[in-house]
């Protein structure tokens, strides 16, 4: 009997394609919003607008990581989803506790309420998908 090496399921197949599409959609939305805010009213709420730009960057890198589907892509997506989840929770809590901290909303304010809470669900779905497509022993 010949043993085969564990196979890794592709993160860019099946439901992973939808997840990548949502990440791309949020990357476009967050990049557009942050770009406009940074260009036109940076002095009003620099922390909020820079956080939106950071969120956009994380969405872009997560989408690329999920789309690459190799070892490096998986690690990249895992790092992005983890940082994204921590960011959404921390910014969500801070935006509720101290409204002065964020005079204008970010993508992650109030746990992403301005985006239907998808910014809170997206990293959870990303982490679940990475777990679901982990190495499968045959």
PDB file of C-alpha atoms in Angstrom:
ATOM      1  CA  UNK A   1       0.000   0.000   0.000  1.00  0.00           C
ATOM      2  CA  UNK A   2       1.399   3.364  -1.034  1.00  0.00           C
ATOM      3  CA  UNK A   3       0.831   6.328   1.233  1.00  0.00           C
ATOM      4  CA  UNK A   4       0.049   9.579  -0.470  1.00  0.00           C
ATOM      5  CA  UNK A   5       0.972  12.968   0.893  1.00  0.00           C
ATOM      6  CA  UNK A   6      -1.858  14.936   2.464  1.00  0.00           C
ATOM      7  CA  UNK A   7      -3.728  16.965  -0.110  1.00  0.00           C
ATOM      8  CA  UNK A   8      -4.613  20.561   0.406  1.00  0.00           C
ATOM      9  CA  UNK A   9      -7.944  21.728  -0.889  1.00  0.00           C
ATOM     10  CA  UNK A  10      -7.852  24.913  -2.950  1.00  0.00           C
ATOM     11  CA  UNK A  11      -9.051  28.093  -1.264  1.00  0.00           C
ATOM     12  CA  UNK A  12      -9.978  29.536  -4.657  1.00  0.00           C
ATOM     13  CA  UNK A  13     -12.457  26.836  -5.660  1.00  0.00           C
ATOM     14  CA  UNK A  14     -16.138  26.370  -4.907  1.00  0.00           C
ATOM     15  CA  UNK A  15     -17.465  28.753  -2.240  1.00  0.00           C
ATOM     16  CA  UNK A  16     -13.967  30.238  -2.005  1.00  0.00           C
ATOM     17  CA  UNK A  17     -14.642  32.062  -5.262  1.00  0.00           C
ATOM     18  CA  UNK A  18     -17.582  33.871  -3.695  1.00  0.00           C
ATOM     19  CA  UNK A  19     -15.485  34.736  -0.652  1.00  0.00           C
ATOM     20  CA  UNK A  20     -12.752  36.160  -2.904  1.00  0.00           C
ATOM     21  CA  UNK A  21     -15.372  38.167  -4.819  1.00  0.00           C
ATOM     22  CA  UNK A  22     -16.708  39.678  -1.581  1.00  0.00           C
ATOM     23  CA  UNK A  23     -13.180  40.550  -0.482  1.00  0.00           C
ATOM     24  CA  UNK A  24     -12.569  42.232  -3.850  1.00  0.00           C
ATOM     25  CA  UNK A  25     -15.855  44.138  -3.558  1.00  0.00           C
ATOM     26  CA  UNK A  26     -14.917  45.357  -0.076  1.00  0.00           C
ATOM     27  CA  UNK A  27     -11.410  46.215  -1.266  1.00  0.00           C
ATOM     28  CA  UNK A  28     -12.898  48.432  -3.973  1.00  0.00           C
ATOM     29  CA  UNK A  29     -15.426  50.020  -1.596  1.00  0.00           C
ATOM     30  CA  UNK A  30     -12.928  50.661   1.204  1.00  0.00           C
ATOM     31  CA  UNK A  31     -10.233  51.913  -1.183  1.00  0.00           C
ATOM     32  CA  UNK A  32     -12.660  54.312  -2.848  1.00  0.00           C
ATOM     33  CA  UNK A  33     -14.022  55.590   0.442  1.00  0.00           C
ATOM     34  CA  UNK A  34     -10.607  55.971   2.079  1.00  0.00           C
ATOM     35  CA  UNK A  35      -9.114  57.592  -1.005  1.00  0.00           C
ATOM     36  CA  UNK A  36     -11.866  60.186  -1.174  1.00  0.00           C
ATOM     37  CA  UNK A  37     -11.762  60.866   2.559  1.00  0.00           C
ATOM     38  CA  UNK A  38      -7.982  61.146   2.670  1.00  0.00           C
ATOM     39  CA  UNK A  39      -7.932  63.454  -0.346  1.00  0.00           C
ATOM     40  CA  UNK A  40     -10.767  65.765   0.674  1.00  0.00           C
ATOM     41  CA  UNK A  41     -11.073  65.846   4.460  1.00  0.00           C
ATOM     42  CA  UNK A  42      -8.056  64.192   6.050  1.00  0.00           C
ATOM     43  CA  UNK A  43      -7.797  66.889   8.736  1.00  0.00           C
ATOM     44  CA  UNK A  44     -11.324  66.146  10.044  1.00  0.00           C
ATOM     45  CA  UNK A  45     -10.697  62.558  11.197  1.00  0.00           C
ATOM     46  CA  UNK A  46      -7.237  61.300  10.181  1.00  0.00           C
ATOM     47  CA  UNK A  47      -7.323  58.175  12.378  1.00  0.00           C
ATOM     48  CA  UNK A  48     -10.674  57.049  10.992  1.00  0.00           C
ATOM     49  CA  UNK A  49      -9.631  57.599   7.388  1.00  0.00           C
ATOM     50  CA  UNK A  50      -6.269  55.905   7.829  1.00  0.00           C
ATOM     51  CA  UNK A  51      -8.034  52.918   9.422  1.00  0.00           C
ATOM     52  CA  UNK A  52     -10.316  52.721   6.402  1.00  0.00           C
ATOM     53  CA  UNK A  53      -7.226  52.719   4.178  1.00  0.00           C
ATOM     54  CA  UNK A  54      -5.692  49.960   6.314  1.00  0.00           C
ATOM     55  CA  UNK A  55      -8.905  47.945   6.002  1.00  0.00           C
ATOM     56  CA  UNK A  56      -8.773  48.386   2.226  1.00  0.00           C
ATOM     57  CA  UNK A  57      -5.188  47.136   2.122  1.00  0.00           C
ATOM     58  CA  UNK A  58      -6.081  44.122   4.258  1.00  0.00           C
ATOM     59  CA  UNK A  59      -9.040  43.286   1.991  1.00  0.00           C
ATOM     60  CA  UNK A  60      -6.802  43.450  -1.083  1.00  0.00           C
ATOM     61  CA  UNK A  61      -4.073  41.258   0.405  1.00  0.00           C
ATOM     62  CA  UNK A  62      -6.605  38.763   1.792  1.00  0.00           C
ATOM     63  CA  UNK A  63      -8.240  38.445  -1.636  1.00  0.00           C
ATOM     64  CA  UNK A  64      -4.849  37.838  -3.258  1.00  0.00           C
ATOM     65  CA  UNK A  65      -3.931  35.272  -0.601  1.00  0.00           C
ATOM     66  CA  UNK A  66      -7.182  33.373  -1.029  1.00  0.00           C
ATOM     67  CA  UNK A  67      -6.905  33.522  -4.816  1.00  0.00           C
ATOM     68  CA  UNK A  68      -3.314  32.212  -4.876  1.00  0.00           C
ATOM     69  CA  UNK A  69      -4.370  29.087  -2.970  1.00  0.00           C
ATOM     70  CA  UNK A  70      -0.809  27.880  -2.339  1.00  0.00           C
ATOM     71  CA  UNK A  71       1.048  27.630   0.968  1.00  0.00           C
ATOM     72  CA  UNK A  72       2.142  31.271   0.852  1.00  0.00           C
ATOM     73  CA  UNK A  73      -1.316  32.432  -0.176  1.00  0.00           C
ATOM     74  CA  UNK A  74      -2.918  30.540   2.699  1.00  0.00           C
ATOM     75  CA  UNK A  75      -0.493  32.040   5.223  1.00  0.00           C
ATOM     76  CA  UNK A  76      -1.091  35.503   3.813  1.00  0.00           C
ATOM     77  CA  UNK A  77      -4.865  35.070   3.964  1.00  0.00           C
ATOM     78  CA  UNK A  78      -4.659  33.655   7.493  1.00  0.00           C
ATOM     79  CA  UNK A  79      -2.628  36.647   8.676  1.00  0.00           C
ATOM     80  CA  UNK A  80      -4.993  39.114   6.990  1.00  0.00           C
ATOM     81  CA  UNK A  81      -8.171  37.494   8.289  1.00  0.00           C
ATOM     82  CA  UNK A  82      -6.725  37.380  11.805  1.00  0.00           C
ATOM     83  CA  UNK A  83      -5.610  41.021  11.774  1.00  0.00           C
ATOM     84  CA  UNK A  84      -8.918  42.003  10.208  1.00  0.00           C
ATOM     85  CA  UNK A  85     -10.924  40.243  12.930  1.00  0.00           C
ATOM     86  CA  UNK A  86      -8.897  41.864  15.702  1.00  0.00           C
ATOM     87  CA  UNK A  87      -9.227  45.237  13.963  1.00  0.00           C
ATOM     88  CA  UNK A  88     -12.990  44.977  13.560  1.00  0.00           C
ATOM     89  CA  UNK A  89     -13.467  43.974  17.203  1.00  0.00           C
ATOM     90  CA  UNK A  90     -11.091  46.598  18.632  1.00  0.00           C
ATOM     91  CA  UNK A  91     -12.342  49.444  16.433  1.00  0.00           C
ATOM     92  CA  UNK A  92     -15.934  48.283  16.951  1.00  0.00           C
ATOM     93  CA  UNK A  93     -15.609  48.408  20.731  1.00  0.00           C
ATOM     94  CA  UNK A  94     -13.677  51.696  20.750  1.00  0.00           C
ATOM     95  CA  UNK A  95     -16.171  53.354  18.401  1.00  0.00           C
ATOM     96  CA  UNK A  96     -18.992  52.469  20.786  1.00  0.00           C
ATOM     97  CA  UNK A  97     -17.163  53.299  24.018  1.00  0.00           C
ATOM     98  CA  UNK A  98     -15.529  56.587  22.960  1.00  0.00           C
ATOM     99  CA  UNK A  99     -17.282  58.306  20.076  1.00  0.00           C
ATOM    100  CA  UNK A 100     -14.736  61.175  20.194  1.00  0.00           C
ATOM    101  CA  UNK A 101     -12.024  58.772  19.055  1.00  0.00           C
ATOM    102  CA  UNK A 102     -13.703  58.377  15.674  1.00  0.00           C
ATOM    103  CA  UNK A 103     -15.474  61.616  14.703  1.00  0.00           C
ATOM    104  CA  UNK A 104     -16.291  59.984  11.368  1.00  0.00           C
ATOM    105  CA  UNK A 105     -16.984  56.324  10.641  1.00  0.00           C
ATOM    106  CA  UNK A 106     -14.478  53.793   9.402  1.00  0.00           C
ATOM    107  CA  UNK A 107     -15.274  50.566   7.595  1.00  0.00           C
ATOM    108  CA  UNK A 108     -14.907  48.816  10.960  1.00  0.00           C
ATOM    109  CA  UNK A 109     -16.795  51.341  13.148  1.00  0.00           C
ATOM    110  CA  UNK A 110     -19.504  49.770  15.288  1.00  0.00           C
ATOM    111  CA  UNK A 111     -18.409  46.358  14.018  1.00  0.00           C
ATOM    112  CA  UNK A 112     -19.085  47.343  10.402  1.00  0.00           C
ATOM    113  CA  UNK A 113     -22.692  48.404  10.967  1.00  0.00           C
ATOM    114  CA  UNK A 114     -22.491  50.826   8.029  1.00  0.00           C
ATOM    115  CA  UNK A 115     -21.799  47.841   5.784  1.00  0.00           C
ATOM    116  CA  UNK A 116     -24.408  45.497   7.222  1.00  0.00           C
ATOM    117  CA  UNK A 117     -21.924  43.939   9.685  1.00  0.00           C
ATOM    118  CA  UNK A 118     -20.230  42.177   6.792  1.00  0.00           C
ATOM    119  CA  UNK A 119     -16.812  43.485   7.964  1.00  0.00           C
ATOM    120  CA  UNK A 120     -17.349  41.472  11.154  1.00  0.00           C
ATOM    121  CA  UNK A 121     -18.557  38.343   9.359  1.00  0.00           C
ATOM    122  CA  UNK A 122     -15.999  38.419   6.547  1.00  0.00           C
ATOM    123  CA  UNK A 123     -12.895  37.509   8.583  1.00  0.00           C
ATOM    124  CA  UNK A 124     -14.871  34.819  10.408  1.00  0.00           C
ATOM    125  CA  UNK A 125     -15.910  33.337   7.061  1.00  0.00           C
ATOM    126  CA  UNK A 126     -12.350  33.673   5.783  1.00  0.00           C
ATOM    127  CA  UNK A 127     -10.914  31.871   8.804  1.00  0.00           C
ATOM    128  CA  UNK A 128     -13.592  29.185   8.570  1.00  0.00           C
ATOM    129  CA  UNK A 129     -12.823  28.677   4.873  1.00  0.00           C
ATOM    130  CA  UNK A 130      -9.098  28.423   5.567  1.00  0.00           C
ATOM    131  CA  UNK A 131      -9.812  25.863   8.282  1.00  0.00           C
ATOM    132  CA  UNK A 132     -12.250  23.968   6.029  1.00  0.00           C
ATOM    133  CA  UNK A 133      -9.728  23.756   3.186  1.00  0.00           C
ATOM    134  CA  UNK A 134      -6.758  22.832   5.381  1.00  0.00           C
ATOM    135  CA  UNK A 135      -4.673  19.791   4.575  1.00  0.00           C
ATOM    136  CA  UNK A 136      -6.909  16.778   4.176  1.00  0.00           C
ATOM    137  CA  UNK A 137      -5.474  13.347   4.963  1.00  0.00           C
ATOM    138  CA  UNK A 138      -6.405  10.678   2.483  1.00  0.00           C
TER     139      UNK A 138
END
